[in-house]
PDB file of C-alpha atoms and ligand atoms in Angstrom:
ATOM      1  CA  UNK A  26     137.714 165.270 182.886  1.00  0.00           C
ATOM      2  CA  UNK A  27     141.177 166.739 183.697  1.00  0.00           C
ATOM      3  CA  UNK A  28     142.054 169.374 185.776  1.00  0.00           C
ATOM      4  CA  UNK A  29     145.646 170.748 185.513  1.00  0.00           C
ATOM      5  CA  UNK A  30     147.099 173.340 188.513  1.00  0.00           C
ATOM      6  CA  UNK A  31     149.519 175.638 188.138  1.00  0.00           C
ATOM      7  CA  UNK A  32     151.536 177.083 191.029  1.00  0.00           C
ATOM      8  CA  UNK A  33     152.471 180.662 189.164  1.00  0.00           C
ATOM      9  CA  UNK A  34     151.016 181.991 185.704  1.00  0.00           C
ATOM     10  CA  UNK A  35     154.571 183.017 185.102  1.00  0.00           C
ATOM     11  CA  UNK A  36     155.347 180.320 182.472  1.00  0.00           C
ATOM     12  CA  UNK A  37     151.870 181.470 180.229  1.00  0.00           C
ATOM     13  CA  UNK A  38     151.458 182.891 177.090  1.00  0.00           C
ATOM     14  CA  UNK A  39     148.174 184.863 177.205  1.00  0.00           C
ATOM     15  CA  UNK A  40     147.149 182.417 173.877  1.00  0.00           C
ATOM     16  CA  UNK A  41     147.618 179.243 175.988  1.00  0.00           C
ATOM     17  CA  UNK A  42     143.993 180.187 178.096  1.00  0.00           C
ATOM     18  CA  UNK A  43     141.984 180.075 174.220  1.00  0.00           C
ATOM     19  CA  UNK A  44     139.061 178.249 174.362  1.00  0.00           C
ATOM     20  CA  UNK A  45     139.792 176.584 177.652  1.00  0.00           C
ATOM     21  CA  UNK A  46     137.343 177.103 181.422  1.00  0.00           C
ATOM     22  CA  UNK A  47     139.828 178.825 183.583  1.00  0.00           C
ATOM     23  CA  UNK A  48     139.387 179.700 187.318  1.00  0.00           C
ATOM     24  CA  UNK A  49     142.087 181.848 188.974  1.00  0.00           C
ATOM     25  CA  UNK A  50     142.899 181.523 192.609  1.00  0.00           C
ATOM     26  CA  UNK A  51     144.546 184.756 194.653  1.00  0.00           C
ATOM     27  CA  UNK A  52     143.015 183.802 198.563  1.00  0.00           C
ATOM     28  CA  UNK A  53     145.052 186.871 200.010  1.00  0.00           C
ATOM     29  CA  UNK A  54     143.428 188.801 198.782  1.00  0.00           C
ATOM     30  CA  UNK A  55     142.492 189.505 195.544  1.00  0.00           C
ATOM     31  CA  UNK A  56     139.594 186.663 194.490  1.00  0.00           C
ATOM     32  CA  UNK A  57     138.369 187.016 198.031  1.00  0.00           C
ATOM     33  CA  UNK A  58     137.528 190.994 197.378  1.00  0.00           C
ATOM     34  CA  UNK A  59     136.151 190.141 194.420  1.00  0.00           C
ATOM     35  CA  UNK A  60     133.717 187.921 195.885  1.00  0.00           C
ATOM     36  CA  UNK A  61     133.039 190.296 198.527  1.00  0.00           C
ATOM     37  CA  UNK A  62     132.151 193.299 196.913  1.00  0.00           C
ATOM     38  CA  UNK A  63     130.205 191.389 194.340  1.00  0.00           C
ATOM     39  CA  UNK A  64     128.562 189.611 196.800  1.00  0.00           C
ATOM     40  CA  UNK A  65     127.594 192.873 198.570  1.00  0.00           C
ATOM     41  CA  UNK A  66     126.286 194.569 195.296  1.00  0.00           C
ATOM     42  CA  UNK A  67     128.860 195.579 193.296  1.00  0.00           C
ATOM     43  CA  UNK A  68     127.982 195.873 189.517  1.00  0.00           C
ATOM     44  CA  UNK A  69     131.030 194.742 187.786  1.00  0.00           C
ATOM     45  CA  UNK A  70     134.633 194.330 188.665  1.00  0.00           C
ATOM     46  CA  UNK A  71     137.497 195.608 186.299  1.00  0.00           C
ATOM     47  CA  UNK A  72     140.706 194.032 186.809  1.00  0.00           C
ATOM     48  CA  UNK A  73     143.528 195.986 185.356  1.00  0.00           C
ATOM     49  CA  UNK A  74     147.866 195.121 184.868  1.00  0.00           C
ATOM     50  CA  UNK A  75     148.710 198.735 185.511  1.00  0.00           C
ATOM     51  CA  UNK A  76     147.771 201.992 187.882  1.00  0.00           C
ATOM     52  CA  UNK A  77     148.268 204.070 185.260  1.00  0.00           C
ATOM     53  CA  UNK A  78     145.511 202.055 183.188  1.00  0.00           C
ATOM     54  CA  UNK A  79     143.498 201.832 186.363  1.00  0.00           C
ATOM     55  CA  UNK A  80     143.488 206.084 186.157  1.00  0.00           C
ATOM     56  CA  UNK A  81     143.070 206.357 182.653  1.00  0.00           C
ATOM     57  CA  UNK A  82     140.119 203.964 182.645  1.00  0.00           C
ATOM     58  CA  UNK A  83     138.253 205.383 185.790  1.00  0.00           C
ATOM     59  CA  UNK A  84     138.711 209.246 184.527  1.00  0.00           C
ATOM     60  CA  UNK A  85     136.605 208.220 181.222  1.00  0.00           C
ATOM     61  CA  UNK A  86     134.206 205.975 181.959  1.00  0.00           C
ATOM     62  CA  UNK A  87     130.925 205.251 183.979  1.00  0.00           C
ATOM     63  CA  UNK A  88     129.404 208.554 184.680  1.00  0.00           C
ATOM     64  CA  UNK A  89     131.025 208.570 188.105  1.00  0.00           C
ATOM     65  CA  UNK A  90     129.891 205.331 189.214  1.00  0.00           C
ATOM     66  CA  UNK A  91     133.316 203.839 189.549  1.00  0.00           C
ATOM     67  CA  UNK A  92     135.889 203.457 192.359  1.00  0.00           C
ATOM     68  CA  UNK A  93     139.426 202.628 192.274  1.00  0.00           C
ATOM     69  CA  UNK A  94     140.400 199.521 194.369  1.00  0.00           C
ATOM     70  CA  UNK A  95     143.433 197.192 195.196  1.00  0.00           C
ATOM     71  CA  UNK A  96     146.968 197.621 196.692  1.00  0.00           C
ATOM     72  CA  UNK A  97     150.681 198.268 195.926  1.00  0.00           C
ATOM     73  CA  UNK A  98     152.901 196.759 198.612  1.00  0.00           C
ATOM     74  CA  UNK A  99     149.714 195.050 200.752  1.00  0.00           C
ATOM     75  CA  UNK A 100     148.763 199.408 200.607  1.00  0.00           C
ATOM     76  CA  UNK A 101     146.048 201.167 198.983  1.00  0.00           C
ATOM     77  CA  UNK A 102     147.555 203.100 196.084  1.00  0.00           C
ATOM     78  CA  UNK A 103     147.794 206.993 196.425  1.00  0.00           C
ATOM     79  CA  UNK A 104     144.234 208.427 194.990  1.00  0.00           C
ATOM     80  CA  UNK A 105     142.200 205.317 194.876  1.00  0.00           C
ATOM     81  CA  UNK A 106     139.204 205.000 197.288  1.00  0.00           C
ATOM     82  CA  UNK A 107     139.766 201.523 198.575  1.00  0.00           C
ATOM     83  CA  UNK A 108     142.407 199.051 199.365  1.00  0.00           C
ATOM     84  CA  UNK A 109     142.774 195.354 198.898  1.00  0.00           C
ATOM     85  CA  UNK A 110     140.740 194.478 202.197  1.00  0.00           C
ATOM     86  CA  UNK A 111     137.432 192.293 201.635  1.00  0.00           C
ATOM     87  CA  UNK A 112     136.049 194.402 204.913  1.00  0.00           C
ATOM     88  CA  UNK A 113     136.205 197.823 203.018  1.00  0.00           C
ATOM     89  CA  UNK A 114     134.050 196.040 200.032  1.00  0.00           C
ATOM     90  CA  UNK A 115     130.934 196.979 202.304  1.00  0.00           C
ATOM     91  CA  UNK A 116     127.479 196.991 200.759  1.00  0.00           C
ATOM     92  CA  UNK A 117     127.109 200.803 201.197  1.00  0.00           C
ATOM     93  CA  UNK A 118     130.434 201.415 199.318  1.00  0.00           C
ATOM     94  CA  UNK A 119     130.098 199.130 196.456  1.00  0.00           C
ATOM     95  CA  UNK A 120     126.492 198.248 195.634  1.00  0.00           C
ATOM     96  CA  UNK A 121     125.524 199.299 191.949  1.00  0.00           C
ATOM     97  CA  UNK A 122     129.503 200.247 191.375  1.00  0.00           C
ATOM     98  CA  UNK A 123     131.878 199.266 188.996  1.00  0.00           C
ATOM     99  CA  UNK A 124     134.982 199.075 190.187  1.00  0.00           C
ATOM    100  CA  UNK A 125     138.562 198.808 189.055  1.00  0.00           C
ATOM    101  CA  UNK A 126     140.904 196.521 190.442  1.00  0.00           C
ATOM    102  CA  UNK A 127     144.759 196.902 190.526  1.00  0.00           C
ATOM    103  CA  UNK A 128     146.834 194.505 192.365  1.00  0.00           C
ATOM    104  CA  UNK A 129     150.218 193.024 192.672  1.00  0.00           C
ATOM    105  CA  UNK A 130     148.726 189.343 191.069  1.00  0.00           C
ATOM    106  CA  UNK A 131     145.535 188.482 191.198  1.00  0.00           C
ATOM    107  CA  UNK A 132     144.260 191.494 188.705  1.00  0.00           C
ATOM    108  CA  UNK A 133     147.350 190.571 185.944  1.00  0.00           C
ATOM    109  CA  UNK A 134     146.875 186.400 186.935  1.00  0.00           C
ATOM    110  CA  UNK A 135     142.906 187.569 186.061  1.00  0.00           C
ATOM    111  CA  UNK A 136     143.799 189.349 182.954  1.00  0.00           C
ATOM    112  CA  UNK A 137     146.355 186.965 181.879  1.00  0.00           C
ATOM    113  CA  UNK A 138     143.969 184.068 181.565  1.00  0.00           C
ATOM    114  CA  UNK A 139     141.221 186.567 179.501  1.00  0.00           C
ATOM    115  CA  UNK A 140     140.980 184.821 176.553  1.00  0.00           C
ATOM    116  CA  UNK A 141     139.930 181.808 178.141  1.00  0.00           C
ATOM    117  CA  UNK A 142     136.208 180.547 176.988  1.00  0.00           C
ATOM    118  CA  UNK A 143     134.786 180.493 180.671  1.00  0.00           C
ATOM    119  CA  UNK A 144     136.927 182.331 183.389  1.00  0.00           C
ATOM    120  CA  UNK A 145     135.649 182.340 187.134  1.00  0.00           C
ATOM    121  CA  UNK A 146     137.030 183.698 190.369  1.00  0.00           C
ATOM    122  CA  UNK A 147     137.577 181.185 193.304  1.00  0.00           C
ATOM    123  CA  UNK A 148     138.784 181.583 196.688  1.00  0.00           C
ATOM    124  CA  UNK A 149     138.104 179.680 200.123  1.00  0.00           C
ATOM    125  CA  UNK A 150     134.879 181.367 200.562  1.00  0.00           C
ATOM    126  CA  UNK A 151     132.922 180.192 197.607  1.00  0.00           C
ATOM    127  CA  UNK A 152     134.961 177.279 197.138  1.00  0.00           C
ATOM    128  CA  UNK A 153     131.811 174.450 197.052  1.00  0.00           C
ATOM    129  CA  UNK A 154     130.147 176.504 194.528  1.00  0.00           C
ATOM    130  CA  UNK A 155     132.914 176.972 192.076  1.00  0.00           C
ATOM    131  CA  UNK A 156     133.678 173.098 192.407  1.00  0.00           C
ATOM    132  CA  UNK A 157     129.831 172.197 191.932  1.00  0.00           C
ATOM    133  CA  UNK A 158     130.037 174.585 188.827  1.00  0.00           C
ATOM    134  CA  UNK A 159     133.081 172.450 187.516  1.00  0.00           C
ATOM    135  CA  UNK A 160     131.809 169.405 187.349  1.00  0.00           C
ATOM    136  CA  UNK A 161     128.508 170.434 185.718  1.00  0.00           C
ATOM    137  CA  UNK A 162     130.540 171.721 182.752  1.00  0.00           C
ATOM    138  CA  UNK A 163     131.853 168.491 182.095  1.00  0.00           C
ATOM    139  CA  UNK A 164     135.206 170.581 180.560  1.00  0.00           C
ATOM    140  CA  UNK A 165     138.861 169.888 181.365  1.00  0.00           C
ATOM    141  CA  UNK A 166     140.002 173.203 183.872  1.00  0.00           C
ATOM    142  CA  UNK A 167     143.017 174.937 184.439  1.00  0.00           C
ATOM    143  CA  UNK A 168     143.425 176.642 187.888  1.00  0.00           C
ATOM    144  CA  UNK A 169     145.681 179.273 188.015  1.00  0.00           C
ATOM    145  CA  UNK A 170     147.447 180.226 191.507  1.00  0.00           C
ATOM    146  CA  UNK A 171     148.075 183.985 191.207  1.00  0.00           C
ATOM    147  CA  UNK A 172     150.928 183.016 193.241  1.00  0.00           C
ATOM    148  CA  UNK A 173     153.395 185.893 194.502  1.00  0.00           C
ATOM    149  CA  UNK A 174     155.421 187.411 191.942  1.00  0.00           C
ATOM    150  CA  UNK A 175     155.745 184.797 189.490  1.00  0.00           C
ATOM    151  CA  UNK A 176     156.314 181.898 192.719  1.00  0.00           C
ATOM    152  CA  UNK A 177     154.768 179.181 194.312  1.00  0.00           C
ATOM    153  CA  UNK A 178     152.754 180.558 197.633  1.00  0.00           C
ATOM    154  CA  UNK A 179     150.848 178.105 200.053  1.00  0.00           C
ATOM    155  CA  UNK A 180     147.768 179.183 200.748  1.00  0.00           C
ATOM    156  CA  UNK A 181     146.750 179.426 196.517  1.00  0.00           C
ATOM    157  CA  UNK A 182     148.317 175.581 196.549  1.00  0.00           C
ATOM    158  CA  UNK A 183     145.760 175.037 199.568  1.00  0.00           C
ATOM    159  CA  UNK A 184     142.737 176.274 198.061  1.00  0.00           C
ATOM    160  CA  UNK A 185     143.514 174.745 194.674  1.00  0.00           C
ATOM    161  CA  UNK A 186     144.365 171.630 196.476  1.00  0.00           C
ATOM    162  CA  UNK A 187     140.497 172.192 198.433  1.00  0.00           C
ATOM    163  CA  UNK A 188     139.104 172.382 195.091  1.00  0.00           C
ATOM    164  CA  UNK A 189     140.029 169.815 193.746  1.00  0.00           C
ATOM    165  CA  UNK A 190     139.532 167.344 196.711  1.00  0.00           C
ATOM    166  CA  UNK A 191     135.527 168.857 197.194  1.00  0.00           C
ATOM    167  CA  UNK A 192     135.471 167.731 193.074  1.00  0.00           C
ATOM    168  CA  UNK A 193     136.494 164.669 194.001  1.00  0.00           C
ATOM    169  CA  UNK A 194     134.350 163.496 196.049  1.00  0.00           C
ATOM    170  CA  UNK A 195     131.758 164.242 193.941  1.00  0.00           C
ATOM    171  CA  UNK A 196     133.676 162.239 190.575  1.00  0.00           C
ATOM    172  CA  UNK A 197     136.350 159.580 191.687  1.00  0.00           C
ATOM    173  CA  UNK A 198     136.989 159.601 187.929  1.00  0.00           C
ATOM    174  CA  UNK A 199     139.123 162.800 187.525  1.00  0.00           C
ATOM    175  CA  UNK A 200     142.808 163.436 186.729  1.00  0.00           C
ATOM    176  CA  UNK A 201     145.009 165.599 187.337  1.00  0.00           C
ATOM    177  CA  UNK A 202     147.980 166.841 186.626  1.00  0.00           C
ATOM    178  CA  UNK A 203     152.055 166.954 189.114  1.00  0.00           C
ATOM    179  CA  UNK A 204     150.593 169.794 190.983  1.00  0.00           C
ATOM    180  CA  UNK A 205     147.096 168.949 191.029  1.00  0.00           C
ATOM    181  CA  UNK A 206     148.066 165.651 193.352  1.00  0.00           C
ATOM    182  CA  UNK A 207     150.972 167.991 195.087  1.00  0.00           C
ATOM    183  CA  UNK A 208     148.215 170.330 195.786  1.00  0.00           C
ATOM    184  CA  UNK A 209     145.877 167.622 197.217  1.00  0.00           C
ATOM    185  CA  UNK A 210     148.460 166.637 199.432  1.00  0.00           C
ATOM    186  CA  UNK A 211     149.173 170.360 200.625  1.00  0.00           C
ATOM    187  CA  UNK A 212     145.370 170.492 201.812  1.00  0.00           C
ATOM    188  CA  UNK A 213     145.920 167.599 203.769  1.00  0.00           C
ATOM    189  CA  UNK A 214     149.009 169.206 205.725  1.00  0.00           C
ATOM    190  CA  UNK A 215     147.584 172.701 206.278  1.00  0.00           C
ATOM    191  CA  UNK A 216     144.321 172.485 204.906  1.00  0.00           C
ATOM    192  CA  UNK A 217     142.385 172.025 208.495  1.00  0.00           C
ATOM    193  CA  UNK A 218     142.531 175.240 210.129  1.00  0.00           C
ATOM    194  CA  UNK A 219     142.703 177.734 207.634  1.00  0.00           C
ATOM    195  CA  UNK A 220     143.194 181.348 209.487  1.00  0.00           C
ATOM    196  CA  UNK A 221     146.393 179.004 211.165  1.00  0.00           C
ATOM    197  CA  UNK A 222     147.469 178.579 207.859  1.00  0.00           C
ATOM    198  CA  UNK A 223     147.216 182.058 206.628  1.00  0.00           C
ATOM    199  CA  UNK A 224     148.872 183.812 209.658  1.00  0.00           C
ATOM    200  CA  UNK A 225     152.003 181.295 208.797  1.00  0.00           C
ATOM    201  CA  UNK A 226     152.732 181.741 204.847  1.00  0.00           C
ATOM    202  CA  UNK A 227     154.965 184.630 203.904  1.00  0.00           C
ATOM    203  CA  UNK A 228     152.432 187.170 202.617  1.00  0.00           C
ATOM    204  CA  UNK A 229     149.770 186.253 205.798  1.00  0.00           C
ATOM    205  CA  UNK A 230     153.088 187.763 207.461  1.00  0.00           C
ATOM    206  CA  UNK A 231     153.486 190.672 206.131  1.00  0.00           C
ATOM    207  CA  UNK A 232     149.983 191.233 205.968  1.00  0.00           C
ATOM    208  CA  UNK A 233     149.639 191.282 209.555  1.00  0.00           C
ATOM    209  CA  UNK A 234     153.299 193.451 209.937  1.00  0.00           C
ATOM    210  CA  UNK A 235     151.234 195.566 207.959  1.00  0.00           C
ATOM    211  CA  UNK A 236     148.081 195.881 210.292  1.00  0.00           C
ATOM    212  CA  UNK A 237     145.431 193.890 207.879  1.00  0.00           C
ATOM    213  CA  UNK A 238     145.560 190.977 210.340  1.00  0.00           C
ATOM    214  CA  UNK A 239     141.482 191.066 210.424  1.00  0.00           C
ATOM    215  CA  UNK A 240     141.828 190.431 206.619  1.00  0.00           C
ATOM    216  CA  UNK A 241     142.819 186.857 206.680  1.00  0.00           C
ATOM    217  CA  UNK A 242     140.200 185.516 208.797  1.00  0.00           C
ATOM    218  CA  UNK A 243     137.500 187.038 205.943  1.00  0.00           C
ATOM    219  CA  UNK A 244     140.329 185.647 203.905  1.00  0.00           C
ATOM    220  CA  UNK A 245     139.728 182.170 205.483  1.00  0.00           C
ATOM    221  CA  UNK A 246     135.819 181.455 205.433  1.00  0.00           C
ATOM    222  CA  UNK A 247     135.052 178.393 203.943  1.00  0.00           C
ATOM    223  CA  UNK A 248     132.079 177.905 201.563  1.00  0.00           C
ATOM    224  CA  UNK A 249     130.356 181.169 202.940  1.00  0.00           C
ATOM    225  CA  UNK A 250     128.663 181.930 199.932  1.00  0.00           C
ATOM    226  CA  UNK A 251     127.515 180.266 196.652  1.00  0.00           C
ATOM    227  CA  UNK A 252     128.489 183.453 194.493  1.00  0.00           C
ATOM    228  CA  UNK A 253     130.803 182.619 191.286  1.00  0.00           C
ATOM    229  CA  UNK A 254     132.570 185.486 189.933  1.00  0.00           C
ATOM    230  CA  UNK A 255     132.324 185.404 186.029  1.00  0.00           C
ATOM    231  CA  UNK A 256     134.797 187.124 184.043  1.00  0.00           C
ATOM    232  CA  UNK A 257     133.557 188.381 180.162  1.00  0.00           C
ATOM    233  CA  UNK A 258     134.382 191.030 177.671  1.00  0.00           C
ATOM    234  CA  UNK A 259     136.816 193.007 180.266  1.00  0.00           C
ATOM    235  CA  UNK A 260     135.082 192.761 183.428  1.00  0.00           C
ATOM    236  CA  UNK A 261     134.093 190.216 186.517  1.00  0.00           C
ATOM    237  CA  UNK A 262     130.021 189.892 186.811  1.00  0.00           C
ATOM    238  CA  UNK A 263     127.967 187.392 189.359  1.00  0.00           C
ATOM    239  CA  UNK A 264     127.036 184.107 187.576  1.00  0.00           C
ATOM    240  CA  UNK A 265     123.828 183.574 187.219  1.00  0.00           C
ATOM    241  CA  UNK A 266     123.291 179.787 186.673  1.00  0.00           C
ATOM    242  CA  UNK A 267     120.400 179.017 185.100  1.00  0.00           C
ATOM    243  CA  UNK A 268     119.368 175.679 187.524  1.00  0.00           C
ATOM    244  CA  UNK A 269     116.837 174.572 184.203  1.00  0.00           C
ATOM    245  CA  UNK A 270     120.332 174.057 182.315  1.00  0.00           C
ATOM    246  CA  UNK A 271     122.786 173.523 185.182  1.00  0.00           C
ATOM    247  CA  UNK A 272     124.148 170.422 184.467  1.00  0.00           C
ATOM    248  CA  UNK A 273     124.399 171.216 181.056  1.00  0.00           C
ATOM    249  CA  UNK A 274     127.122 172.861 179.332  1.00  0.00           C
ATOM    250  CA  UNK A 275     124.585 176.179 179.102  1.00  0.00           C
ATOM    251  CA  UNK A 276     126.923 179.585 178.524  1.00  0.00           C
ATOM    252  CA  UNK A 277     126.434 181.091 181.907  1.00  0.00           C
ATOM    253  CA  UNK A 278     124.410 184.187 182.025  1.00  0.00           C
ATOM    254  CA  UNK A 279     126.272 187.032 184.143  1.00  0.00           C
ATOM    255  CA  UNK A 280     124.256 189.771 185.927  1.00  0.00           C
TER     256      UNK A 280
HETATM  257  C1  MLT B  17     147.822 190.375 195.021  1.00  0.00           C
HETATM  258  O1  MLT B  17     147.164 190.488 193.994  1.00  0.00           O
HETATM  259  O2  MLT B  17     149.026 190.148 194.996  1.00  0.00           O
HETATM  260  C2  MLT B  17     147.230 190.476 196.372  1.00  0.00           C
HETATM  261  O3  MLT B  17     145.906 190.570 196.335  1.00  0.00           O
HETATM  262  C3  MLT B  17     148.090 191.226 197.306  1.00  0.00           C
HETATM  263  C4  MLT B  17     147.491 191.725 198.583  1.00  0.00           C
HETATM  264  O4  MLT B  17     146.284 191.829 198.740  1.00  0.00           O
HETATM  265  O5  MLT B  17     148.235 192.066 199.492  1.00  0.00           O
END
């Protein structure tokens, strides 16, 4: 089993993700609002490239059950209901909603990487999970760090690097590719404490100059909860794994 890491999705074609088990990495803070607001009940999340898409599809669809969510400059856009802060994801904001989900890189790393045959969400918090779920498919993986504007950025390296070291020591047999063992190596630097990490990479900087300090210790919680994000047909769901079938290579069920 290989596992290749890539330190920007910059370099893709949108064809190179066919048939291949993607997971996407944005730690601040995209994949970690994901996993909080489906963890707290959301129905579906719709990751968009644009805010004028974002409008468009909110005004049409849903019968009002939809909010707009994500950030322009760290900010929440003018006329959408949330931000890009796992906090405001609360359980009595999101449960049974489907929301859309504009940001600077994780929602166009997410889209990006749609065509890919399995396509899951990770970030620090359900980082055991999405590893355990890897090596039960038995496939090769390509783990995308959103990255920040088409660049390298530390704490997606980190997380990757997390991920792959948790695989390991389940299978001493992987591979990996340049950045996968560059990435392993990055954990082991910063990898210990991971809100000291966060509040020293450029965007946990401006992040905090921003006031969403709070943010990156959510942003930092490892292996909090077992919740994959699942991404099919245009919109994140919660994996359901069926446990009969789990170490089988069974086409997840989403909820
Ligand atoms: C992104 O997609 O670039 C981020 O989620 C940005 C942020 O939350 O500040």
């Amino acid at each position: 089993m290989k596992v290749n890491i890539h330190f920007s999705n910059l370099h893709f074609d949108e064809l190179y993700f066919s048939g291949k088990t993607t997971v996407v990495i944005d730690v601040l803070r995209a994949s970690t609002v994901i996993v909080t607001a489906l963890k707290n009940g959301a129905r579906e999340i719709i990751p968009v490239i644009t805010i004028d898409f974002a409008i468009k599809v909110s005004g049409n669809a849903f019968g009002g059950q939809t909010l707009l969510g994500g950030e322009r400059n760290t900010k929440m856009v003018e006329g959408f209901n949330l931000g890009n802060s796992p906090a405001e994801y609360k359980p009595e904001v999101v449960s049974g909603k489907s929301i859309i989900l504009y940001t600077t890189n994780g929602s166009k790393s997410i889209v990006k990487a749609k065509f890919s045959e399995k396509l899951f969400i990770c970030c620090f918090n359900n980082l055991h999970s999405v590893a355990n779920h890897l090596l039960a498919l038995k496939k090769d993986v390509e783990i995308v760090c959103a990255g920040t504007s088409g660049n390298f950025n530390l704490e997606d390296a980190v997380c990757a690097g997390k991920l792959l070291s948790e695989m390991q020591k389940i299978d001493d047999t992987l591979e990996f590719n340049d950045s996968g063992r560059a990435s392993l190596n990055l954990n082991k630097s910063f990898g210990r404490n991971l809100t000291k990490m966060l509040k020293e990479t450029d965007h946990g900087k401006l992040l905090i100059q921003n006031g969403f300090s709070t943010d990156l210790k959510m942003c930092a919680q490892l292996g909090t909860t077992d919740l994959i994000p699942y991404f099919a047909s245009g919109a994140i769901k919660k994996l359901e794994i069926d446990s009969a079938h789990s170490n089988k290579e069974n086409e997840p069920k989403v909820s």
